[in-house]
C-alpha cells in the first residue's frame, strides 16, 4: 500500500485558493485514472478535479463548502503499486503528475505564522487540520478549554470562507497571472500578414453541404495550424519551470475564451495536435460551451502547453498577447480582412489575416519564433484534407 | 402540424438566443438590430443559435443563408419562408 496526499491543485498559475463544493467520491471508493473526485470552485468557475491514479479513497479531509489554499491536502488516497508521492501543488503540463521524492511527500504549505511572543496552544491534530485547511492557527479562537482543537480550526476555516464577487475575483486572478508574466517572462514579439483566401475557399466548400451541427468555423483552422506547428517546436510548447524549459511532447492548446460579462479563461484542447479540422471544431465547441455553462475539468485548466487568442471578430487587426505563465508562447490572431495584395506582379484583392507570436526569450530566439510562425502559415493555407 | 405563427417563431428565436446569452433573458431585443453586435455574440455563439433553431424548429440554415438571420425581423421572415407549406 502506498499513501498519496491529494492536494488542492493549482488550476492555472494564478490560482491561490479553491473551495471544495462537492465530493464525488467517499471513503472506501475505488477510483480510476481520470475520474472526477471533487468539484472545486475557483476564480475561474466551478471545475471538476480529476485524479490521475488508480486508487482507493482513504479519507476526505476537507468538508464541502470550505475554502483551502492551493497545496493543502484535501484527501488521502491509497495508490496501488505506487511510491509515496504528493500530487501538486501544480501538476506539470506533461500527462504524468510530478513524482516528488518521498521526503517531500508533505505538500508545500504556507508556514504557520505565530506572532512573536505569543504562544499558541493547539493539539497536533488541530495543527494538522489547520495546515490542511490553509488556516493560520494563530488566528483561531480557542474553545473553552483554552486549547485550540481540530473543531475550532474547522469552525475558523468555515467562517473565513468569505463571500466574494466572482467577477472581481477573476479580475484579480488575471491581474496576478499577467503581472507575473510581464515581471518574469522576457517576451519577444513577431507578426506576419498571411493571405488566407485559399483557406477560406476550402472552408466554404467544406461547409457547403453540411448541416449546421457539423459546420466548421475559421478559428478551428487556425487552432489546428497552431497545434501542428507547436508539435514540431519544442521551444514553444511546454513550460518554463524552476529555471528550465520543460518541453511537452503533446500539444494541449489553451483556447482563450471570453466569458459573458467579462473575464477570460483559456481551457486546453487536449492533444490538439492529433485533431483534424472536424475534431478540432468539436473540441472547441465543447470547451466553449462548458466555459459558459460550467463543467471544465481540472486537467483542462492546468495542462495547457501553449495558448491561442483570437480577437479578430472584434475588428482588431492583430494582437500582441501576453504569455500565460508558465507556458512558453502564445499565438494571436486578428481579423480576416480584404486587402490589396500583390500576387504574381499584379495587385489583387485577397483575404488577409495578421498572425502574431509572443514567445519566452529564455526558451527561444526570434529566429526559432519566425520559423514557428512560418510553420503555422504552412499548416493554414491550404489545409490538408482531413 | 400547423405552421408556426410569427410570434411563435420569434419566441423560438429569442429562446435560442438567450440560451447562448443567458444574461439577455428578459431584455427586449429590437427587431431590426444585428443581434451579434447588440448582444456581443461571436461566431461560435451565433453558430450555437443556429443549432438551437434546428433543434427547436427543424430548420437547418445553410452557411450562405446565415447573414439573413442576424436580425430578429430578418430571421422571422426567413424562417416563415422556409416553413411555408
Short mmCIF file of C-alpha atoms in Angstrom, two decimals:
data_model
loop_
_atom_site.label_atom_id
_atom_site.label_comp_id
_atom_site.label_asym_id
_atom_site.label_seq_id
_atom_site.Cartn_x
_atom_site.Cartn_y
_atom_site.Cartn_z
CA UNK A 1 0.00 0.00 0.00
CA UNK A 2 1.17 3.49 -0.75
CA UNK A 3 -0.45 6.59 0.55
CA UNK A 4 -0.95 9.60 -1.64
CA UNK A 5 -1.70 13.03 -0.27
CA UNK A 6 -4.14 14.58 -2.73
CA UNK A 7 -3.66 18.32 -2.62
CA UNK A 8 -5.82 21.20 -3.83
CA UNK A 9 -4.40 21.63 -7.33
CA UNK A 10 -3.41 24.94 -8.88
CA UNK A 11 -5.77 25.15 -11.84
CA UNK A 12 -3.65 27.68 -13.65
CA UNK A 13 -0.68 29.71 -12.46
CA UNK A 14 -2.91 32.36 -10.97
CA UNK A 15 -4.96 30.27 -8.57
CA UNK A 16 -4.24 30.60 -4.86
CA UNK A 17 -7.29 29.07 -3.20
CA UNK A 18 -10.15 26.78 -4.03
CA UNK A 19 -13.40 25.86 -2.31
CA UNK A 20 -14.48 22.24 -2.09
CA UNK A 21 -18.05 22.35 -3.36
CA UNK A 22 -18.96 18.71 -3.69
CA UNK A 23 -17.15 15.43 -3.18
CA UNK A 24 -17.97 12.94 -5.92
CA UNK A 25 -16.38 10.02 -4.05
CA UNK A 26 -16.49 8.72 -0.49
CA UNK A 27 -14.04 6.83 1.72
CA UNK A 28 -13.67 3.25 0.55
CA UNK A 29 -14.46 4.02 -3.09
CA UNK A 30 -12.18 2.60 -5.75
CA UNK A 31 -11.35 5.25 -8.31
CA UNK A 32 -9.75 5.10 -11.73
CA UNK A 33 -7.30 7.32 -13.55
CA UNK A 34 -9.04 10.40 -14.86
CA UNK A 35 -12.07 10.06 -12.63
CA UNK A 36 -13.55 13.27 -11.28
CA UNK A 37 -13.29 13.12 -7.49
CA UNK A 38 -14.26 16.60 -6.39
CA UNK A 39 -15.87 19.78 -7.68
CA UNK A 40 -13.90 22.88 -6.78
CA UNK A 41 -14.99 26.48 -7.03
CA UNK A 42 -12.21 28.78 -8.20
CA UNK A 43 -11.90 32.30 -9.50
CA UNK A 44 -12.48 30.76 -12.93
CA UNK A 45 -15.69 28.99 -12.09
CA UNK A 46 -16.63 25.50 -11.00
CA UNK A 47 -14.02 22.94 -12.03
CA UNK A 48 -14.22 19.13 -11.97
CA UNK A 49 -10.96 17.94 -10.41
CA UNK A 50 -9.70 14.59 -11.63
CA UNK A 51 -7.35 12.09 -10.04
CA UNK A 52 -4.54 10.70 -12.17
CA UNK A 53 -4.10 7.42 -10.32
CA UNK A 54 -5.89 4.19 -9.76
CA UNK A 55 -6.53 4.36 -6.05
CA UNK A 56 -8.78 3.73 -3.09
CA UNK A 57 -10.14 6.70 -1.18
CA UNK A 58 -8.93 6.55 2.44
CA UNK A 59 -10.20 9.83 3.82
CA UNK A 60 -11.71 13.11 2.71
CA UNK A 61 -10.07 15.81 4.84
CA UNK A 62 -11.94 18.94 3.85
CA UNK A 63 -15.68 19.29 4.29
CA UNK A 64 -17.84 20.62 1.49
CA UNK A 65 -18.13 24.39 1.48
CA UNK A 66 -14.66 25.00 2.88
CA UNK A 67 -12.03 27.00 1.04
CA UNK A 68 -8.37 26.00 1.30
CA UNK A 69 -5.05 27.14 -0.12
CA UNK A 70 -3.53 25.53 -3.19
CA UNK A 71 -1.29 22.72 -1.98
CA UNK A 72 -3.36 21.93 1.10
CA UNK A 73 -4.05 18.21 1.39
CA UNK A 74 -7.75 17.60 0.83
CA UNK A 75 -7.87 13.79 0.65
CA UNK A 76 -5.79 10.73 1.35
CA UNK A 77 -5.70 8.01 -1.26
CA UNK A 78 -4.24 4.53 -1.25
CA UNK A 79 -2.44 4.16 -4.54
CA UNK A 80 -1.94 0.65 -5.81
CA UNK A 81 1.72 -0.09 -6.53
CA UNK A 82 2.93 3.49 -6.44
CA UNK A 83 5.66 5.11 -4.42
CA UNK A 84 4.52 7.62 -1.83
CA UNK A 85 4.12 10.91 -3.57
CA UNK A 86 2.39 14.20 -3.30
CA UNK A 87 0.13 15.38 -6.03
CA UNK A 88 0.56 19.03 -6.74
CA UNK A 89 0.79 21.80 -5.78
CA UNK A 90 0.88 22.17 -9.54
CA UNK A 91 0.64 19.33 -11.99
CA UNK A 92 3.21 19.85 -14.77
CA UNK A 93 1.96 20.14 -18.33
CA UNK A 94 3.03 16.58 -19.06
CA UNK A 95 0.39 13.89 -18.65
CA UNK A 96 2.12 12.33 -15.65
CA UNK A 97 1.83 14.19 -12.39
CA UNK A 98 5.08 15.13 -10.70
CA UNK A 99 6.73 12.28 -8.83
CA UNK A 100 8.30 14.04 -5.93
CA UNK A 101 10.80 12.24 -3.71
CA UNK A 102 9.27 10.73 -0.57
CA UNK A 103 10.93 13.36 1.62
CA UNK A 104 8.69 15.99 0.09
CA UNK A 105 5.56 13.91 0.49
CA UNK A 106 4.21 16.62 2.74
CA UNK A 107 2.89 19.23 0.34
CA UNK A 108 4.29 22.73 0.31
CA UNK A 109 2.38 24.54 2.98
CA UNK A 110 2.42 28.16 3.95
CA UNK A 111 4.37 28.26 7.21
CA UNK A 112 2.10 28.54 10.19
CA UNK A 113 2.77 32.02 11.47
CA UNK A 114 2.80 32.73 15.15
CA UNK A 115 3.24 36.30 16.34
CA UNK A 116 6.47 36.70 18.25
CA UNK A 117 5.96 36.28 21.97
CA UNK A 118 2.53 34.75 21.62
CA UNK A 119 2.24 31.10 22.42
CA UNK A 120 -0.42 29.20 20.60
CA UNK A 121 -1.62 26.09 22.32
CA UNK A 122 -3.05 23.70 19.78
CA UNK A 123 -3.29 19.95 19.64
CA UNK A 124 -1.20 18.16 17.00
CA UNK A 125 -4.45 17.15 15.31
CA UNK A 126 -5.58 20.78 15.27
CA UNK A 127 -2.27 21.83 13.72
CA UNK A 128 -2.60 19.19 11.05
CA UNK A 129 -6.15 20.25 10.28
CA UNK A 130 -5.06 23.89 10.18
CA UNK A 131 -2.33 23.03 7.70
CA UNK A 132 -4.77 21.01 5.61
CA UNK A 133 -7.32 23.79 5.60
CA UNK A 134 -4.81 26.56 5.00
CA UNK A 135 -5.74 28.19 8.29
CA UNK A 136 -3.20 30.07 10.41
CA UNK A 137 -3.63 28.52 13.89
CA UNK A 138 -2.55 31.80 15.45
CA UNK A 139 -5.77 33.33 14.18
CA UNK A 140 -8.02 30.60 15.59
CA UNK A 141 -10.01 31.38 18.71
CA UNK A 142 -9.60 28.52 21.19
CA UNK A 143 -12.61 26.80 22.75
CA UNK A 144 -13.49 26.90 26.44
CA UNK A 145 -10.50 24.72 27.35
CA UNK A 146 -8.16 27.47 26.14
CA UNK A 147 -6.54 24.95 23.83
CA UNK A 148 -7.24 25.01 20.11
CA UNK A 149 -8.94 21.83 18.94
CA UNK A 150 -9.43 20.49 15.44
CA UNK A 151 -13.05 21.55 15.75
CA UNK A 152 -12.04 25.15 16.47
CA UNK A 153 -9.85 25.08 13.38
CA UNK A 154 -12.67 23.79 11.22
CA UNK A 155 -15.03 26.43 12.52
CA UNK A 156 -12.48 29.13 11.77
CA UNK A 157 -11.94 27.73 8.28
CA UNK A 158 -15.66 27.69 7.58
CA UNK A 159 -16.26 31.23 8.78
CA UNK A 160 -13.28 32.59 6.88
CA UNK A 161 -14.81 31.49 3.60
CA UNK A 162 -15.94 34.95 2.79
CA UNK A 163 -18.42 35.58 0.05
CA UNK A 164 -16.70 37.11 -2.92
CA UNK A 165 -17.79 38.75 -6.12
CA UNK A 166 -16.78 36.16 -8.72
CA UNK A 167 -16.10 38.81 -11.38
CA UNK A 168 -13.83 40.74 -9.08
CA UNK A 169 -12.07 37.53 -8.07
CA UNK A 170 -11.48 36.59 -11.69
CA UNK A 171 -10.15 40.07 -12.43
CA UNK A 172 -7.70 39.67 -9.54
CA UNK A 173 -6.66 36.23 -10.77
CA UNK A 174 -6.00 37.56 -14.27
CA UNK A 175 -4.14 40.53 -12.81
CA UNK A 176 -1.88 38.25 -10.77
CA UNK A 177 -1.08 35.94 -13.68
CA UNK A 178 -0.47 38.70 -16.20
CA UNK A 179 1.64 40.77 -13.79
CA UNK A 180 3.73 37.66 -13.07
CA UNK A 181 4.08 37.07 -16.81
CA UNK A 182 5.24 40.62 -17.54
CA UNK A 183 7.53 40.62 -14.49
CA UNK A 184 9.24 37.31 -15.16
CA UNK A 185 8.95 36.40 -18.82
CA UNK A 186 11.14 38.29 -21.30
CA UNK A 187 8.68 38.40 -24.18
CA UNK A 188 9.65 38.95 -27.78
CA UNK A 189 7.04 39.59 -30.47
CA UNK A 190 6.76 38.70 -34.14
CA UNK A 191 3.90 39.12 -36.55
CA UNK A 192 3.07 38.36 -40.10
CA UNK A 193 0.25 39.11 -42.55
CA UNK A 194 -0.98 35.97 -44.22
CA UNK A 195 -3.10 35.52 -47.33
CA UNK A 196 -5.85 33.14 -46.19
CA UNK A 197 -8.04 33.34 -49.30
CA UNK A 198 -7.38 29.70 -50.18
CA UNK A 199 -8.08 28.55 -46.64
CA UNK A 200 -11.42 30.40 -46.65
CA UNK A 201 -12.35 28.91 -50.03
CA UNK A 202 -11.53 25.46 -48.69
CA UNK A 203 -13.67 26.15 -45.63
CA UNK A 204 -16.66 27.37 -47.69
CA UNK A 205 -16.52 24.21 -49.80
CA UNK A 206 -16.11 22.07 -46.69
CA UNK A 207 -19.18 23.63 -45.05
CA UNK A 208 -21.35 23.91 -48.16
CA UNK A 209 -23.33 20.70 -47.79
CA UNK A 210 -23.03 20.26 -44.08
CA UNK A 211 -25.82 20.55 -41.55
CA UNK A 212 -25.39 23.40 -39.09
CA UNK A 213 -24.37 20.94 -36.38
CA UNK A 214 -21.26 19.90 -38.34
CA UNK A 215 -20.17 23.30 -39.55
CA UNK A 216 -16.56 24.39 -39.05
CA UNK A 217 -15.51 27.92 -38.13
CA UNK A 218 -12.30 29.58 -39.31
CA UNK A 219 -10.96 29.55 -35.74
CA UNK A 220 -10.74 25.76 -35.92
CA UNK A 221 -8.41 26.02 -38.94
CA UNK A 222 -6.18 28.43 -37.04
CA UNK A 223 -6.20 26.23 -33.93
CA UNK A 224 -5.30 23.18 -35.97
CA UNK A 225 -2.43 25.00 -37.69
CA UNK A 226 -1.04 26.28 -34.38
CA UNK A 227 -1.29 22.84 -32.75
CA UNK A 228 0.52 21.14 -35.63
CA UNK A 229 3.26 23.73 -35.71
CA UNK A 230 3.64 23.55 -31.92
CA UNK A 231 4.12 19.78 -32.06
CA UNK A 232 7.26 20.44 -34.13
CA UNK A 233 8.52 23.33 -31.97
CA UNK A 234 9.63 22.08 -28.53
CA UNK A 235 10.88 25.54 -27.55
CA UNK A 236 7.35 26.95 -27.99
CA UNK A 237 5.36 24.12 -26.46
CA UNK A 238 5.60 23.34 -22.76
CA UNK A 239 6.54 25.29 -19.67
CA UNK A 240 9.38 27.21 -18.07
CA UNK A 241 9.66 25.86 -14.56
CA UNK A 242 12.40 26.18 -11.95
CA UNK A 243 14.80 27.81 -14.35
CA UNK A 244 14.48 25.28 -17.14
CA UNK A 245 12.48 24.72 -20.30
CA UNK A 246 10.22 21.69 -20.00
CA UNK A 247 9.05 20.85 -23.47
CA UNK A 248 5.93 18.80 -23.89
CA UNK A 249 5.53 16.04 -26.43
CA UNK A 250 1.80 16.56 -26.56
CA UNK A 251 0.16 19.82 -27.54
CA UNK A 252 -2.60 20.92 -25.19
CA UNK A 253 -3.72 24.12 -26.85
CA UNK A 254 -5.13 26.73 -24.49
CA UNK A 255 -8.05 28.39 -26.25
CA UNK A 256 -8.59 31.88 -24.85
CA UNK A 257 -12.33 32.31 -24.41
CA UNK A 258 -14.08 35.42 -23.16
CA UNK A 259 -16.75 34.94 -20.57
CA UNK A 260 -20.01 36.76 -20.99
CA UNK A 261 -19.97 39.83 -18.81
CA UNK A 262 -16.19 39.98 -18.56
CA UNK A 263 -13.25 37.80 -17.72
CA UNK A 264 -11.26 35.25 -19.61
CA UNK A 265 -10.35 31.60 -19.39
CA UNK A 266 -8.09 29.56 -21.62
CA UNK A 267 -9.00 25.90 -21.16
CA UNK A 268 -6.79 23.45 -23.00
CA UNK A 269 -7.88 21.49 -26.06
CA UNK A 270 -6.19 18.24 -25.05
CA UNK A 271 -3.94 16.51 -27.60
CA UNK A 272 -4.81 19.22 -30.10
CA UNK A 273 -2.00 18.14 -32.46
CA UNK A 274 -3.85 14.89 -33.17
CA UNK A 275 -7.15 16.54 -34.17
CA UNK A 276 -8.27 17.03 -37.76
CA UNK A 277 -10.37 20.06 -38.68
CA UNK A 278 -13.70 18.50 -37.72
CA UNK A 279 -12.43 17.05 -34.44
CA UNK A 280 -10.84 20.41 -33.61
CA UNK A 281 -14.15 22.17 -34.23
CA UNK A 282 -15.98 19.71 -31.96
CA UNK A 283 -13.34 20.14 -29.25
CA UNK A 284 -13.61 23.93 -29.40
CA UNK A 285 -17.43 23.87 -29.38
CA UNK A 286 -17.38 21.51 -26.40
CA UNK A 287 -14.93 23.59 -24.36
CA UNK A 288 -16.59 26.93 -25.21
CA UNK A 289 -20.00 25.56 -24.16
CA UNK A 290 -18.50 24.48 -20.83
CA UNK A 291 -16.75 27.82 -20.31
CA UNK A 292 -20.21 29.39 -20.43
CA UNK A 293 -22.14 26.73 -18.51
CA UNK A 294 -19.58 25.15 -16.16
CA UNK A 295 -18.02 21.69 -16.04
CA UNK A 296 -14.46 22.40 -17.15
CA UNK A 297 -12.07 19.73 -15.92
CA UNK A 298 -9.01 20.36 -13.77
CA UNK A 299 -6.74 18.90 -16.41
CA UNK A 300 -8.12 21.31 -18.99
CA UNK A 301 -7.37 24.21 -16.66
CA UNK A 302 -3.79 23.22 -15.85
CA UNK A 303 -2.50 21.20 -18.81
CA UNK A 304 -2.14 23.96 -21.43
CA UNK A 305 1.24 23.90 -23.19
CA UNK A 306 0.67 26.90 -25.50
CA UNK A 307 -2.24 29.30 -26.00
CA UNK A 308 -4.13 30.78 -28.92
CA UNK A 309 -6.02 34.05 -28.59
CA UNK A 310 -8.26 35.13 -31.47
CA UNK A 311 -9.62 38.66 -31.22
CA UNK A 312 -10.32 39.34 -34.87
CA UNK A 313 -14.09 39.24 -34.53
CA UNK A 314 -13.94 42.44 -32.55
CA UNK A 315 -12.34 44.17 -35.51
CA UNK A 316 -8.74 44.44 -34.30
CA UNK A 317 -6.07 43.89 -36.93
CA UNK A 318 -3.78 41.99 -34.63
CA UNK A 319 -2.84 41.32 -31.03
CA UNK A 320 0.47 41.36 -29.14
CA UNK A 321 -0.53 38.86 -26.49
CA UNK A 322 0.79 38.14 -23.00
CA UNK A 323 2.12 34.64 -22.29
CA UNK A 324 0.20 32.58 -19.73
CA UNK A 325 2.79 31.52 -17.15
CA UNK A 326 4.43 29.05 -17.07
CA UNK A 327 3.87 28.48 -20.79
CA UNK A 328 6.49 29.38 -23.40
CA UNK A 329 4.46 31.10 -26.10
CA UNK A 330 1.10 32.46 -27.18
CA UNK A 331 -0.21 32.95 -30.69
CA UNK A 332 -2.59 35.79 -31.56
CA UNK A 333 -4.96 36.06 -34.50
CA UNK A 334 -6.51 39.33 -35.67
CA UNK A 335 -9.40 39.79 -38.07
CA UNK A 336 -9.58 38.50 -41.59
CA UNK A 337 -9.93 41.48 -43.86
CA UNK A 338 -9.87 42.11 -47.60
CA UNK A 339 -6.76 43.96 -48.69
CA UNK A 340 -4.88 44.81 -51.84
CA UNK A 341 -2.24 42.12 -52.19
CA UNK A 342 0.43 41.50 -54.77
CA UNK A 343 0.23 38.11 -56.48
CA UNK A 344 2.50 37.39 -59.48
CA UNK A 345 3.25 41.07 -60.06
CA UNK A 346 -0.40 42.21 -60.02
CA UNK A 347 -2.39 43.86 -57.26
CA UNK A 348 -5.42 41.76 -56.38
CA UNK A 349 -7.91 41.65 -53.52
CA UNK A 350 -7.16 38.88 -51.05
CA UNK A 351 -8.38 37.93 -47.58
CA UNK A 352 -5.57 38.67 -45.15
CA UNK A 353 -5.05 37.65 -41.52
CA UNK A 354 -2.44 39.03 -39.12
CA UNK A 355 -0.90 36.28 -37.02
CA UNK A 356 1.31 37.20 -34.10
CA UNK A 357 3.54 35.40 -31.67
CA UNK A 358 4.76 36.31 -28.21
CA UNK A 359 7.42 33.89 -27.02
CA UNK A 360 9.68 33.50 -23.98
CA UNK A 361 13.21 34.63 -24.81
CA UNK A 362 14.58 32.28 -22.13
CA UNK A 363 13.33 29.37 -24.24
CA UNK A 364 13.83 30.57 -27.82
CA UNK A 365 15.11 33.33 -30.07
CA UNK A 366 13.42 35.33 -32.80
CA UNK A 367 14.87 33.03 -35.42
CA UNK A 368 13.08 29.99 -33.96
CA UNK A 369 9.97 32.08 -33.43
CA UNK A 370 9.93 33.14 -37.07
CA UNK A 371 10.23 29.52 -38.19
CA UNK A 372 7.38 28.57 -35.87
CA UNK A 373 5.17 31.32 -37.30
CA UNK A 374 6.10 30.19 -40.82
CA UNK A 375 5.13 26.67 -39.91
CA UNK A 376 1.72 27.83 -38.66
CA UNK A 377 1.18 29.59 -42.01
CA UNK A 378 2.19 26.44 -43.88
CA UNK A 379 -0.39 24.44 -41.96
CA UNK A 380 -3.05 27.08 -42.51
CA UNK A 381 -3.11 27.57 -46.26
CA UNK A 382 -4.42 25.46 -47.69
CA UNK A 383 -5.36 22.95 -45.02
CA UNK A 384 -4.79 19.32 -45.85
CA UNK A 385 -7.93 17.38 -46.49
CA UNK A 386 -8.95 15.94 -43.10
CA UNK B 1 -48.76 20.18 -37.72
CA UNK B 2 -49.74 23.75 -38.28
CA UNK B 3 -47.25 26.35 -39.46
CA UNK B 4 -45.92 28.37 -36.52
CA UNK B 5 -47.04 31.99 -36.29
CA UNK B 6 -44.57 34.86 -36.45
CA UNK B 7 -44.91 35.24 -32.68
CA UNK B 8 -44.04 31.58 -32.16
CA UNK B 9 -41.06 31.91 -34.49
CA UNK B 10 -39.85 34.97 -32.63
CA UNK B 11 -40.24 33.21 -29.28
CA UNK B 12 -38.26 30.19 -30.52
CA UNK B 13 -35.59 32.54 -31.83
CA UNK B 14 -35.32 34.55 -28.62
CA UNK B 15 -35.22 31.29 -26.68
CA UNK B 16 -32.33 30.02 -28.81
CA UNK B 17 -30.50 33.32 -28.40
CA UNK B 18 -30.95 33.58 -24.65
CA UNK B 19 -29.80 30.00 -24.19
CA UNK B 20 -26.46 31.14 -25.62
CA UNK B 21 -26.62 34.56 -23.92
CA UNK B 22 -28.46 33.91 -20.62
CA UNK B 23 -27.74 37.46 -19.45
CA UNK B 24 -30.08 38.75 -22.20
CA UNK B 25 -33.03 36.82 -20.77
CA UNK B 26 -35.97 39.15 -20.20
CA UNK B 27 -34.35 42.06 -22.05
CA UNK B 28 -36.15 43.29 -25.12
CA UNK B 29 -34.21 42.86 -28.34
CA UNK B 30 -35.10 45.34 -31.09
CA UNK B 31 -36.23 43.58 -34.27
CA UNK B 32 -34.00 45.48 -36.66
CA UNK B 33 -30.59 45.36 -34.97
CA UNK B 34 -27.81 42.89 -35.61
CA UNK B 35 -28.11 40.62 -32.58
CA UNK B 36 -24.43 39.70 -32.84
CA UNK B 37 -23.45 43.28 -32.11
CA UNK B 38 -26.35 44.01 -29.79
CA UNK B 39 -25.60 41.03 -27.53
CA UNK B 40 -21.86 40.62 -28.24
CA UNK B 41 -22.26 37.21 -29.85
CA UNK B 42 -19.15 35.86 -31.55
CA UNK B 43 -19.22 33.46 -34.49
CA UNK B 44 -19.28 30.45 -32.15
CA UNK B 45 -22.23 31.92 -30.22
CA UNK B 46 -24.10 32.65 -33.44
CA UNK B 47 -23.47 29.14 -34.73
CA UNK B 48 -24.92 27.82 -31.45
CA UNK B 49 -28.02 29.97 -32.05
CA UNK B 50 -28.43 28.33 -35.47
CA UNK B 51 -28.00 24.88 -33.89
CA UNK B 52 -30.67 25.89 -31.35
CA UNK B 53 -33.03 26.84 -34.19
CA UNK B 54 -32.54 23.48 -35.81
CA UNK B 55 -33.41 21.77 -32.52
CA UNK B 56 -36.49 23.94 -31.96
CA UNK B 57 -37.89 24.31 -35.47
CA UNK B 58 -36.14 21.64 -37.52
CA UNK B 59 -34.78 24.27 -39.89
CA UNK B 60 -31.18 23.75 -40.98
CA UNK B 61 -29.81 27.12 -42.09
CA UNK B 62 -27.11 26.77 -44.79
CA UNK B 63 -23.99 28.85 -44.20
CA UNK B 64 -24.78 31.04 -47.20
CA UNK B 65 -28.17 31.99 -45.67
CA UNK B 66 -26.84 32.76 -42.20
CA UNK B 67 -26.40 36.54 -42.82
CA UNK B 68 -30.19 36.78 -43.31
CA UNK B 69 -30.74 35.75 -39.70
CA UNK B 70 -28.67 38.37 -37.90
CA UNK B 71 -31.74 40.48 -37.04
CA UNK B 72 -34.89 39.15 -35.39
CA UNK B 73 -37.10 40.57 -38.15
CA UNK B 74 -34.92 39.10 -40.89
CA UNK B 75 -34.76 35.75 -39.14
CA UNK B 76 -38.54 35.55 -38.66
CA UNK B 77 -39.10 36.35 -42.35
CA UNK B 78 -36.53 33.75 -43.38
CA UNK B 79 -37.94 31.06 -41.11
CA UNK B 80 -41.53 31.81 -42.20
CA UNK B 81 -40.48 31.31 -45.83
CA UNK B 82 -38.61 28.11 -45.04
CA UNK B 83 -41.54 26.66 -43.06
CA UNK B 84 -44.22 27.69 -45.55
CA UNK B 85 -46.22 24.67 -46.72
#
